[in-house]
Amino acid sequence: MVKARAIKEILLLNILRLSAIAIMLSFFIILYFLAVEGLKVLSISFLIERPRAGMTEGGIMPALLGTFYLTLGAIIVAFPLAVFTAIYMTEYAYTQSKTMQAVRIAVNTLAGVPSVVYGLFGFAVFVKVFGFGVSILAGSLTIAILLLPILIRATQEALFAVPNSFREASFAVGATKWQTIRMVVLPASAPGILTGVILSISRAAGETAPIMFTAVTFFTIALPDSIFSEVMALPYHIYGLMTEGAVPEKQVPIAYGTALVLVLLVLSLSLTAIIIRIRLRKQKKW
Amino acid sequence: MVANSEKLKAETKGLSFYYGNVQALKDIRLPLTEKEVTALIGPSGCGKTTLLRCFNRMHDLYPHNKYEGEITIFPDNINIVDRGIDPLDIRMRIGMVFQKPNPFPKSIYENIAFGLRVRGVRKKTILDEQIEKSLTRAALWEETKDRLQESAFNLSGGQQQRLCIARALATGPEMLLFDEPTSALDPIATSKIEDLIVGLKEEVTMLIVTHNMQQAARISDWTGFMMLGELIEFDKTDKIFTNPAKKLTESYITGRFG
Ligand SMILES: Nc1ncnc2c1ncn2[C@@H]1O[C@H](COP(=O)(O)OP(=O)(O)O)[C@@H](O)[C@H]1O
Ligand SMILES: [Mg+2]
């Protein structure tokens, strides 16, 4: 009897341990695989050159630039909107009210909508109705909408983590609500909000579906010259290389190289977020 | 016997308070004598904190709270809990020190500058001067004058609480509210805070909630004994602790319950 229980314990422990190891392994296998294939083409010139010879030679600079513009645009639009919404939801609105419950359900549902649906929405609204065409603007707005629920939740969590005693202390010396938020709550939650922003940047950079119909083209000679230009983008570039064109033996290695660049980008952003979080935990004494 | 000869700073009349449907204060009549210390004692959950937080309209921060009756503040005869009165105006005049020291996650300097900054004070010379003055009054200047830019969290618990007192003093309040300000502190830190409170009598009217009857006896001039949301007895501190009029008060101070 005692023995059976002990064996169960050991068994369970090992199952848990194996799951954790499996996760680690799959992470490193993906990275290794990408590195082996991708390093064959990766070089400085791969990063700063334009594609040549019908996508079979050259670099990925236009796609890198396009992803940069799209991500930047999306964050510029989504960040203030998300922060304002989160501040309103956590600091101003009475959280038990029916309206607020509806808003919360809306945010949670939006977070679960498949990204291709955002792509369709962006195409119908930004490309067609607003007449932005397939452009950086339409793509950024579409990604921004996709990011909103993620950013709102991250910001709300950061705001919730600020102890109420700080707010009360601020009100007690005569601060207004906005002064309290601006001078106490936001500074205390800034690292948490920043972490959310960084993680959503990597999400924005990696998404294909939302920009597929709204912003990107597989191949363009011209670099974007305005927010109404169409662009190349890293994730879509991979997709294009693998599905179009006639010289797969030359295109597939470039796709791996592009994937490696994208993953390294996302990884370094996540790492930054982790470092910020560790710093924050060290400072935080409340 | 209720203070009449002395000057009143504030007085509650028929004050009731509700958390939603739950009545936490019943018909409280409590006078606060100017530049003296009034203590509130009573068993846990009797409504001491609730009463204290009426004085700076802290309850307004949360929904469904309701005041009835009045708290008049003198000399201007304003009813603090009147709906038409902006709680901000009240908090500009009445400061508060909380049960757990709650400095902001900012420097010592910025903690005290805070109340001045929200009032629009920008000039560094004025801020510097007020900060030195407030820290001195809170008996913290000597310990902190060389480390004003350090985080307030580097201070000990007792120092943090004195910092919170300095923060409340910096804006020149007419009245200070203390909610068990020493309950999280050791005896030495406690006695420093008590000395401080006694010294502040020269300038401000104080209302202090305390769990500790000896503390009430040591530092207060007037004491109110509360139970189940009611003010059972209010009198000179000496009288309450030597010869209370009510049986309930006597049982409480002799430790028969609470
Ligand atoms: N936010 C609140 N909502 C509902 N009831 C509360 C709240 N705060 C306190 N109470 C209740 O009000 C009564 C008085 O509480 P309180 O003023 O904190 O007592 P004390 O400070 O004397 O220990 C208690 O019964 C308590 O449970
Ligand atoms: Mg209390």
Coordinates of C-alpha atoms and ligand atoms in Angstrom, one line a residue:
Chain A
M1 CA 0.0 0.0 0.0
V2 CA 2.7 2.5 1.1
K3 CA 4.8 1.3 -1.8
A4 CA 2.0 1.8 -4.4
R5 CA 1.6 5.4 -3.2
A6 CA 5.3 6.1 -3.4
I7 CA 5.4 4.7 -6.9
K8 CA 2.5 6.9 -7.9
E9 CA 4.3 9.9 -6.6
I10 CA 7.5 9.1 -8.5
L11 CA 5.6 8.4 -11.7
L12 CA 3.7 11.6 -11.5
L13 CA 6.8 13.6 -10.8
N14 CA 8.5 12.1 -13.8
I15 CA 5.6 12.8 -16.1
L16 CA 5.6 16.5 -15.0
R17 CA 9.4 16.6 -15.4
L18 CA 9.2 15.0 -18.9
S19 CA 6.6 17.6 -20.0
A20 CA 8.8 20.4 -19.0
I21 CA 11.8 18.8 -20.7
A22 CA 9.7 18.2 -23.9
I23 CA 8.8 21.9 -24.0
M24 CA 12.4 22.9 -23.7
L25 CA 13.5 20.4 -26.3
S26 CA 10.9 21.5 -28.8
F27 CA 12.1 25.1 -28.4
F28 CA 15.7 24.2 -29.0
I29 CA 14.9 21.9 -31.8
I30 CA 13.0 24.6 -33.6
L31 CA 15.8 27.0 -33.0
Y32 CA 18.5 24.5 -34.1
F33 CA 16.6 23.5 -37.2
L34 CA 16.1 27.1 -38.2
A35 CA 19.7 28.0 -37.5
V36 CA 21.1 25.1 -39.5
E37 CA 19.0 25.9 -42.5
G38 CA 18.9 29.7 -42.1
L39 CA 22.6 30.3 -41.5
K40 CA 23.3 29.0 -45.0
V41 CA 22.0 32.2 -46.4
L42 CA 22.2 34.6 -43.4
S43 CA 24.8 37.4 -43.8
I44 CA 24.9 41.1 -43.6
S45 CA 24.2 41.5 -47.3
F46 CA 21.1 39.2 -46.8
L47 CA 19.8 41.8 -44.4
I48 CA 20.6 45.0 -46.4
E49 CA 20.0 43.9 -50.0
R50 CA 16.9 43.8 -52.1
P51 CA 15.8 40.5 -53.6
R52 CA 17.0 39.8 -57.1
A53 CA 16.4 37.5 -59.9
G54 CA 12.7 36.9 -59.2
M55 CA 13.1 36.2 -55.5
T56 CA 15.8 33.6 -56.0
E57 CA 18.7 35.7 -55.0
G58 CA 19.6 38.7 -52.9
G59 CA 18.3 39.8 -49.5
I60 CA 15.2 40.7 -47.5
M61 CA 15.7 44.4 -46.8
P62 CA 12.3 45.5 -48.1
A63 CA 10.5 42.9 -46.1
L64 CA 12.5 43.9 -42.9
L65 CA 11.6 47.5 -43.5
G66 CA 8.0 46.7 -44.3
T67 CA 7.6 44.7 -41.1
F68 CA 9.2 47.6 -39.2
Y69 CA 6.8 50.1 -40.6
L70 CA 3.7 47.9 -40.1
T71 CA 4.7 47.1 -36.5
L72 CA 5.5 50.7 -35.7
G73 CA 2.3 52.0 -37.2
A74 CA 0.3 49.4 -35.3
I75 CA 1.9 50.2 -32.0
I76 CA 1.5 53.9 -32.5
V77 CA -2.3 53.4 -33.0
A78 CA -2.9 50.7 -30.5
F79 CA -0.8 51.8 -27.6
P80 CA -2.6 55.0 -26.6
L81 CA -6.0 53.5 -27.3
A82 CA -5.3 50.5 -25.2
V83 CA -3.8 52.4 -22.3
F84 CA -6.7 54.9 -22.3
T85 CA -9.2 52.0 -22.4
A86 CA -7.5 50.1 -19.7
I87 CA -7.2 53.2 -17.5
Y88 CA -10.9 53.9 -18.0
M89 CA -11.8 50.3 -17.2
T90 CA -9.7 49.9 -14.1
E91 CA -9.5 53.4 -12.6
Y92 CA -12.7 55.1 -13.6
A93 CA -15.6 52.8 -14.4
Y94 CA -17.4 51.0 -11.7
T95 CA -16.3 47.5 -12.4
Q96 CA -19.4 45.6 -11.4
S97 CA -21.7 47.6 -13.7
K98 CA -23.5 45.9 -16.6
T99 CA -21.8 48.1 -19.2
M100 CA -18.3 47.2 -17.8
Q101 CA -19.1 43.5 -17.8
A102 CA -20.1 43.8 -21.4
V103 CA -16.9 45.7 -22.3
R104 CA -14.9 43.0 -20.5
I105 CA -16.6 40.2 -22.5
A106 CA -16.0 42.2 -25.7
V107 CA -12.3 42.5 -25.0
N108 CA -12.0 38.8 -24.1
T109 CA -13.9 37.7 -27.1
L110 CA -11.8 40.0 -29.4
A111 CA -8.7 38.4 -28.0
G112 CA -9.9 35.0 -29.2
V113 CA -10.9 35.9 -32.7
P114 CA -8.7 34.2 -35.3
S115 CA -6.3 36.6 -36.9
V116 CA -7.4 35.9 -40.5
V117 CA -10.8 37.3 -39.5
Y118 CA -9.1 40.6 -38.6
G119 CA -7.5 40.4 -42.1
L120 CA -10.9 40.1 -43.7
F121 CA -12.3 42.9 -41.6
G122 CA -9.3 45.2 -42.4
F123 CA -9.7 44.5 -46.1
A124 CA -13.4 45.3 -46.1
V125 CA -13.2 48.4 -43.9
F126 CA -9.7 50.0 -44.3
V127 CA -8.9 48.9 -47.9
K128 CA -12.3 49.2 -49.4
V129 CA -14.7 51.4 -47.4
F130 CA -12.0 53.9 -46.3
G131 CA -10.3 53.6 -49.6
F132 CA -6.7 53.2 -48.1
G133 CA -6.0 50.5 -50.6
V134 CA -3.5 47.7 -49.9
S135 CA -1.1 49.9 -47.8
I136 CA 1.0 50.3 -44.7
L137 CA -1.9 52.3 -43.3
A138 CA -4.5 49.7 -43.8
G139 CA -2.2 46.9 -42.5
S140 CA -1.1 48.9 -39.4
L141 CA -4.7 49.6 -38.5
T142 CA -5.6 46.0 -38.9
I143 CA -2.8 44.8 -36.8
A144 CA -3.6 47.5 -34.3
I145 CA -7.1 46.1 -33.8
L146 CA -5.6 42.7 -33.3
L147 CA -3.3 44.0 -30.7
L148 CA -5.9 46.0 -28.8
P149 CA -7.3 43.3 -26.6
I150 CA -3.8 42.0 -25.8
L151 CA -2.5 45.4 -24.9
I152 CA -5.6 46.3 -22.9
R153 CA -5.3 43.1 -20.8
A154 CA -1.6 43.6 -20.2
T155 CA -2.1 47.2 -19.2
Q156 CA -5.0 46.3 -16.9
E157 CA -2.9 43.7 -15.2
A158 CA -0.2 46.2 -14.6
L159 CA -2.7 48.7 -13.2
F160 CA -4.3 46.1 -10.9
A161 CA -0.8 45.3 -9.6
V162 CA -0.5 48.8 -8.1
P163 CA -1.6 48.5 -4.5
N164 CA -4.7 50.5 -3.6
S165 CA -2.8 52.1 -0.6
F166 CA -0.8 54.2 -3.1
R167 CA -4.0 55.5 -4.6
E168 CA -5.5 56.3 -1.2
A169 CA -2.3 58.0 0.0
S170 CA -2.4 60.2 -3.1
F171 CA -6.1 61.1 -2.7
A172 CA -5.5 61.8 1.0
V173 CA -3.0 64.6 0.3
G174 CA -5.5 66.2 -2.1
A175 CA -4.6 64.8 -5.5
T176 CA -7.3 64.6 -8.2
K177 CA -8.0 61.3 -9.9
W178 CA -6.0 62.2 -12.9
Q179 CA -3.1 63.5 -10.8
T180 CA -3.2 60.2 -8.9
I181 CA -3.1 58.2 -12.2
R182 CA -0.4 60.3 -13.8
M183 CA 1.9 60.8 -10.8
V184 CA 1.4 57.5 -8.9
V185 CA -0.4 54.7 -10.8
L186 CA 1.2 55.0 -14.2
P187 CA 4.8 55.4 -13.0
A188 CA 4.3 52.4 -10.7
S189 CA 2.8 50.3 -13.5
A190 CA 5.1 51.5 -16.3
P191 CA 7.4 48.5 -16.4
G192 CA 4.4 46.1 -16.5
I193 CA 2.9 48.1 -19.4
L194 CA 6.2 48.2 -21.2
T195 CA 6.5 44.5 -21.0
G196 CA 3.0 44.2 -22.6
V197 CA 4.0 46.5 -25.3
I198 CA 7.2 44.6 -26.1
L199 CA 5.4 41.3 -26.3
S200 CA 2.7 42.8 -28.5
I201 CA 5.5 44.1 -30.8
S202 CA 6.7 40.6 -31.4
R203 CA 3.2 39.5 -32.0
A204 CA 2.6 42.2 -34.5
A205 CA 5.9 41.4 -36.3
G206 CA 5.0 37.8 -36.7
E207 CA 1.4 37.9 -37.9
T208 CA 0.7 37.0 -41.5
A209 CA -3.0 36.7 -41.8
P210 CA -4.0 40.3 -40.8
I211 CA -1.7 41.8 -43.4
M212 CA -2.2 39.3 -46.2
F213 CA -5.1 41.2 -47.8
T214 CA -4.4 44.6 -46.4
A215 CA -0.8 45.6 -46.7
V216 CA 1.6 43.2 -48.4
T217 CA 2.7 42.2 -51.7
F218 CA 4.9 39.2 -52.4
F219 CA 7.3 41.3 -54.5
T220 CA 7.9 45.0 -55.0
I221 CA 11.0 46.7 -56.5
A222 CA 10.1 50.0 -54.9
L223 CA 10.6 50.7 -51.3
P224 CA 7.6 52.3 -49.6
D225 CA 7.5 56.1 -49.9
S226 CA 4.3 56.8 -48.0
I227 CA 1.8 55.2 -45.7
F228 CA -0.3 54.4 -48.7
S229 CA 2.4 52.2 -50.3
E230 CA 2.1 48.5 -50.3
V231 CA 5.1 46.7 -48.7
M232 CA 6.8 43.4 -48.3
A233 CA 6.8 41.9 -44.8
L234 CA 8.9 39.1 -43.2
P235 CA 6.1 36.5 -42.4
Y236 CA 4.4 37.0 -45.7
H237 CA 7.7 36.8 -47.5
I238 CA 8.2 33.3 -46.1
Y239 CA 4.7 32.4 -47.2
G240 CA 5.3 33.7 -50.7
L241 CA 8.7 32.0 -51.1
M242 CA 7.1 28.7 -50.2
T243 CA 4.0 28.9 -52.3
E244 CA 4.9 31.0 -55.3
G245 CA 7.7 31.1 -57.9
A246 CA 9.3 28.4 -59.9
V247 CA 12.7 27.7 -58.3
P248 CA 12.0 26.1 -54.9
E249 CA 15.6 24.8 -54.5
K250 CA 16.7 28.5 -54.4
Q251 CA 13.6 29.9 -52.6
V252 CA 13.4 27.5 -49.7
P253 CA 16.8 28.4 -48.2
I254 CA 15.8 32.1 -48.4
A255 CA 12.6 31.3 -46.6
Y256 CA 14.6 29.6 -43.8
G257 CA 16.9 32.6 -43.6
T258 CA 13.9 34.9 -43.3
A259 CA 12.3 32.8 -40.7
L260 CA 15.5 32.8 -38.7
V261 CA 15.7 36.6 -38.8
L262 CA 12.0 36.8 -37.7
V263 CA 12.5 34.4 -34.8
L264 CA 15.7 36.1 -33.6
L265 CA 13.8 39.4 -33.7
V266 CA 10.9 38.1 -31.7
L267 CA 13.3 36.3 -29.3
S268 CA 15.3 39.4 -28.6
L269 CA 12.1 41.3 -27.9
S270 CA 10.9 38.6 -25.5
L271 CA 14.3 38.6 -23.8
T272 CA 14.0 42.4 -23.3
A273 CA 10.6 41.9 -21.7
I274 CA 12.0 39.2 -19.4
I275 CA 14.9 41.4 -18.3
I276 CA 12.5 44.3 -17.6
R277 CA 10.3 42.0 -15.6
I278 CA 13.3 40.8 -13.5
R279 CA 14.5 44.3 -12.9
L280 CA 11.0 45.3 -11.9
R281 CA 10.7 42.4 -9.4
K282 CA 14.0 43.4 -7.8
Q283 CA 12.9 47.1 -7.4
K284 CA 9.5 46.3 -6.3
K285 CA 9.1 46.3 -2.5
W286 CA 5.4 46.5 -2.1
Chain B
M1 CA -19.3 66.3 30.2
V2 CA -18.6 67.5 26.7
A3 CA -16.2 70.1 25.6
N4 CA -18.0 73.4 25.4
S5 CA -15.6 75.9 27.0
E6 CA -12.9 74.9 24.6
K7 CA -12.9 75.8 21.0
L8 CA -14.2 73.2 18.6
K9 CA -12.5 72.4 15.3
A10 CA -15.1 70.0 14.1
E11 CA -18.2 68.3 15.3
T12 CA -20.2 65.4 14.0
K13 CA -24.0 65.5 14.5
G14 CA -26.3 62.6 13.8
L15 CA -23.7 61.0 11.6
S16 CA -24.6 57.7 10.1
F17 CA -22.7 55.8 7.5
Y18 CA -23.7 52.9 5.2
Y19 CA -21.6 50.5 3.2
G20 CA -24.3 49.7 0.6
N21 CA -27.2 48.5 2.8
V22 CA -25.0 47.8 5.8
Q23 CA -25.1 50.5 8.4
A24 CA -21.6 50.9 10.0
L25 CA -22.1 54.1 12.0
K26 CA -25.2 55.0 13.9
D27 CA -26.0 58.6 14.9
I28 CA -22.6 59.6 16.0
R29 CA -22.1 62.9 17.9
L30 CA -18.4 63.6 18.4
P31 CA -16.8 67.0 19.1
L32 CA -13.2 67.6 18.2
T33 CA -11.4 70.2 20.3
E34 CA -9.0 72.5 18.4
K35 CA -5.3 71.6 18.8
E36 CA -6.0 68.7 21.0
V37 CA -5.9 64.9 20.4
T38 CA -9.1 62.9 20.4
A39 CA -8.7 59.2 20.5
L40 CA -11.2 56.6 19.3
I41 CA -11.1 53.2 21.0
G42 CA -13.3 50.1 20.8
P43 CA -13.2 46.5 19.8
S44 CA -12.3 45.4 16.2
G45 CA -15.0 46.1 13.7
C46 CA -16.8 48.7 15.8
G47 CA -16.5 51.4 13.2
K48 CA -13.4 53.4 14.2
T49 CA -11.8 53.4 10.8
T50 CA -15.1 54.0 9.2
L51 CA -15.7 57.1 11.3
L52 CA -12.2 58.4 10.7
R53 CA -12.5 58.0 7.0
C54 CA -15.7 60.1 6.9
F55 CA -13.6 63.2 7.9
N56 CA -11.7 63.3 4.7
R57 CA -14.4 61.7 2.5
M58 CA -12.3 58.7 1.8
H59 CA -15.4 56.6 1.4
D60 CA -16.2 58.6 -1.8
L61 CA -13.6 56.6 -3.6
Y62 CA -15.8 53.5 -3.6
P63 CA -19.3 53.1 -4.9
H64 CA -22.4 52.6 -2.9
N65 CA -21.2 54.3 0.2
K66 CA -23.6 56.7 1.9
Y67 CA -23.3 59.4 4.6
E68 CA -26.1 60.8 6.6
G69 CA -26.1 63.6 9.1
E70 CA -23.2 66.1 9.3
I71 CA -19.6 66.8 10.2
T72 CA -19.2 70.5 10.6
I73 CA -15.8 72.0 10.4
F74 CA -15.0 75.3 12.0
P75 CA -14.6 78.2 11.8
D76 CA -16.3 78.2 8.4
N77 CA -19.3 76.0 9.4
I78 CA -19.1 73.7 6.4
N79 CA -20.7 70.3 6.4
I80 CA -17.9 68.0 5.3
V81 CA -20.2 65.2 4.2
D82 CA -22.6 67.3 2.3
R83 CA -22.9 66.1 -1.3
G84 CA -22.4 69.6 -2.6
I85 CA -18.9 69.8 -1.0
D86 CA -16.0 68.7 -3.2
P87 CA -14.1 66.0 -1.3
L88 CA -11.0 67.4 -2.9
D89 CA -11.5 70.7 -0.9
I90 CA -11.8 68.7 2.3
R91 CA -8.7 66.6 1.6
M92 CA -6.8 69.9 0.9
R93 CA -7.4 70.8 4.6
I94 CA -7.5 67.5 6.4
G95 CA -4.5 65.1 6.2
M96 CA -4.4 61.4 6.9
V97 CA -1.9 58.8 8.1
F98 CA -2.7 55.2 7.4
Q99 CA -2.4 52.0 9.5
K100 CA 0.3 50.6 7.4
P101 CA 3.1 53.0 6.3
N102 CA 2.3 53.7 2.6
P103 CA 5.0 55.9 1.1
F104 CA 5.0 56.2 -2.6
P105 CA 7.5 54.2 -4.7
K106 CA 9.5 57.4 -5.1
S107 CA 12.4 59.2 -3.4
I108 CA 12.1 60.6 0.1
Y109 CA 12.1 64.1 -1.4
E110 CA 9.4 63.3 -3.9
N111 CA 7.2 61.7 -1.3
I112 CA 6.9 65.0 0.6
A113 CA 6.9 67.2 -2.5
F114 CA 3.9 65.2 -3.8
G115 CA 1.2 67.1 -1.9
L116 CA 2.8 70.4 -2.9
R117 CA 3.1 69.4 -6.5
V118 CA -0.5 68.5 -6.8
R119 CA -1.3 72.0 -5.5
G120 CA 0.8 73.4 -8.4
V121 CA 3.9 74.3 -6.4
R122 CA 6.8 74.2 -8.9
K123 CA 9.6 76.3 -7.5
K124 CA 12.4 74.3 -6.2
T125 CA 13.3 76.8 -3.5
I126 CA 9.8 76.5 -2.0
L127 CA 9.8 72.8 -2.3
D128 CA 13.2 72.4 -0.7
E129 CA 12.2 74.7 2.2
Q130 CA 8.9 72.9 2.8
I131 CA 10.6 69.5 2.7
E132 CA 13.1 70.4 5.3
K133 CA 10.5 72.0 7.4
S134 CA 8.1 69.0 7.2
L135 CA 10.9 66.4 7.8
T136 CA 12.0 68.4 10.8
R137 CA 8.5 68.6 12.3
A138 CA 8.2 64.8 11.7
A139 CA 11.6 64.3 13.6
L140 CA 13.1 62.7 10.5
W141 CA 15.3 65.5 9.1
E142 CA 18.5 64.4 10.8
E143 CA 18.2 60.9 9.6
T144 CA 17.3 61.7 6.0
K145 CA 18.9 65.0 5.1
D146 CA 21.8 63.3 3.3
R147 CA 19.7 60.8 1.5
L148 CA 16.7 62.7 0.2
Q149 CA 17.0 61.2 -3.3
E150 CA 17.0 57.6 -2.0
S151 CA 13.9 55.5 -2.4
A152 CA 11.5 55.8 0.5
F153 CA 11.4 52.0 0.7
N154 CA 15.0 52.1 2.0
L155 CA 13.7 53.5 5.3
S156 CA 12.7 51.4 8.3
G157 CA 9.0 50.9 9.1
G158 CA 9.0 53.6 11.8
Q159 CA 10.9 56.0 9.5
Q160 CA 8.4 55.3 6.7
Q161 CA 5.5 56.1 9.0
R162 CA 7.2 59.4 10.1
L163 CA 7.8 60.1 6.4
C164 CA 4.0 59.6 5.9
I165 CA 3.4 62.1 8.7
A166 CA 5.8 64.6 7.1
R167 CA 4.0 64.1 3.8
A168 CA 0.7 64.9 5.4
L169 CA 2.2 67.9 7.3
A170 CA 3.8 69.4 4.1
T171 CA 0.6 70.8 2.9
G172 CA -0.2 72.6 6.1
P173 CA -3.4 70.7 7.2
E174 CA -5.7 72.1 9.8
M175 CA -6.5 68.6 11.0
L176 CA -4.7 65.2 10.9
L177 CA -6.4 61.8 11.0
F178 CA -4.4 58.8 12.2
D179 CA -5.7 55.2 11.7
E180 CA -3.8 53.0 14.2
P181 CA -0.5 54.6 13.0
T182 CA 1.7 52.4 15.2
S183 CA 0.0 49.1 14.9
A184 CA 2.7 47.8 12.5
L185 CA 5.6 49.2 14.5
D186 CA 7.9 48.1 17.3
P187 CA 7.8 49.8 20.7
I188 CA 10.7 52.2 20.1
A189 CA 9.3 53.4 16.7
T190 CA 5.9 53.6 18.4
S191 CA 7.1 55.9 21.2
K192 CA 8.8 58.2 18.6
I193 CA 5.5 58.5 16.8
E194 CA 3.6 59.2 20.0
D195 CA 6.1 61.9 21.0
L196 CA 5.6 63.4 17.6
I197 CA 1.8 63.4 17.9
V198 CA 2.0 65.1 21.3
G199 CA 4.4 67.8 19.8
L200 CA 2.1 68.4 16.9
K201 CA -0.7 69.6 19.2
E202 CA 0.7 73.1 19.0
E203 CA -0.4 73.3 15.4
V204 CA -3.1 70.8 14.4
T205 CA -6.2 69.2 15.6
M206 CA -5.8 65.4 15.6
L207 CA -8.2 62.4 15.6
I208 CA -6.5 59.1 16.2
V209 CA -7.9 55.6 16.1
T210 CA -6.0 53.2 18.3
H211 CA -6.2 49.6 19.2
N212 CA -4.0 50.3 22.2
M213 CA -5.7 51.7 25.3
Q214 CA -2.4 52.7 26.9
Q215 CA -1.6 54.7 23.8
A216 CA -5.0 56.5 24.0
A217 CA -4.3 57.2 27.7
R218 CA -0.8 58.5 27.0
I219 CA -1.4 60.9 24.1
S220 CA -5.0 61.9 23.9
D221 CA -7.0 64.7 25.7
W222 CA -10.3 63.3 24.8
T223 CA -11.4 59.7 24.2
G224 CA -14.4 58.2 22.5
F225 CA -15.4 54.6 23.1
M226 CA -17.2 52.9 20.3
M227 CA -19.1 49.7 19.9
L228 CA -21.1 48.2 17.1
G229 CA -21.1 51.5 15.1
E230 CA -22.2 53.6 18.1
L231 CA -20.3 56.1 20.2
I232 CA -21.0 54.7 23.6
E233 CA -19.2 57.3 25.6
F234 CA -17.1 60.4 25.0
D235 CA -15.2 62.4 27.6
K236 CA -11.9 63.7 28.9
T237 CA -9.4 60.9 28.6
D238 CA -8.7 60.9 32.3
K239 CA -12.3 60.5 33.1
I240 CA -12.8 57.6 30.6
F241 CA -9.9 55.7 32.0
T242 CA -10.5 56.4 35.7
N243 CA -14.2 56.8 36.1
P244 CA -16.2 56.0 33.0
A245 CA -20.0 56.7 33.2
K246 CA -21.1 53.6 31.3
K247 CA -20.7 50.0 32.4
L248 CA -19.8 49.0 28.8
T249 CA -16.9 51.4 28.8
E250 CA -15.7 50.2 32.1
S251 CA -15.8 46.5 31.0
Y252 CA -13.9 47.4 27.8
I253 CA -11.1 49.4 29.5
T254 CA -10.7 46.8 32.3
G255 CA -10.2 44.2 29.6
R256 CA -13.3 42.2 30.1
F257 CA -13.8 42.0 26.3
G258 CA -12.3 43.4 23.1
Ligands
LIG1 N1 -15.6 48.3 2.6 C1 -16.5 47.8 3.4 N2 -17.6 47.3 3.0 C2 -18.5 46.7 3.8 N3 -18.4 46.7 5.1 C3 -17.3 47.2 5.7 C4 -16.3 47.8 4.8 N4 -15.3 48.2 5.6 C5 -15.6 47.9 6.9 N5 -16.8 47.3 6.9 C6 -17.6 46.8 8.1 O1 -17.9 48.0 8.9 C7 -17.7 47.7 10.3 C8 -16.7 48.7 10.9 O2 -15.4 48.4 10.3 P1 -14.2 49.3 10.7 O3 -14.6 50.7 10.6 O4 -13.1 48.9 9.8 O5 -13.9 48.9 12.2 P2 -12.6 49.2 13.1 O6 -11.7 50.1 12.4 O7 -13.2 49.7 14.4 O8 -12.0 47.8 13.4 C9 -17.2 46.2 10.3 O9 -18.3 45.4 10.7 C10 -16.7 45.9 9.0 O10 -16.9 44.6 8.7
MG2 MG -9.7 49.8 11.8

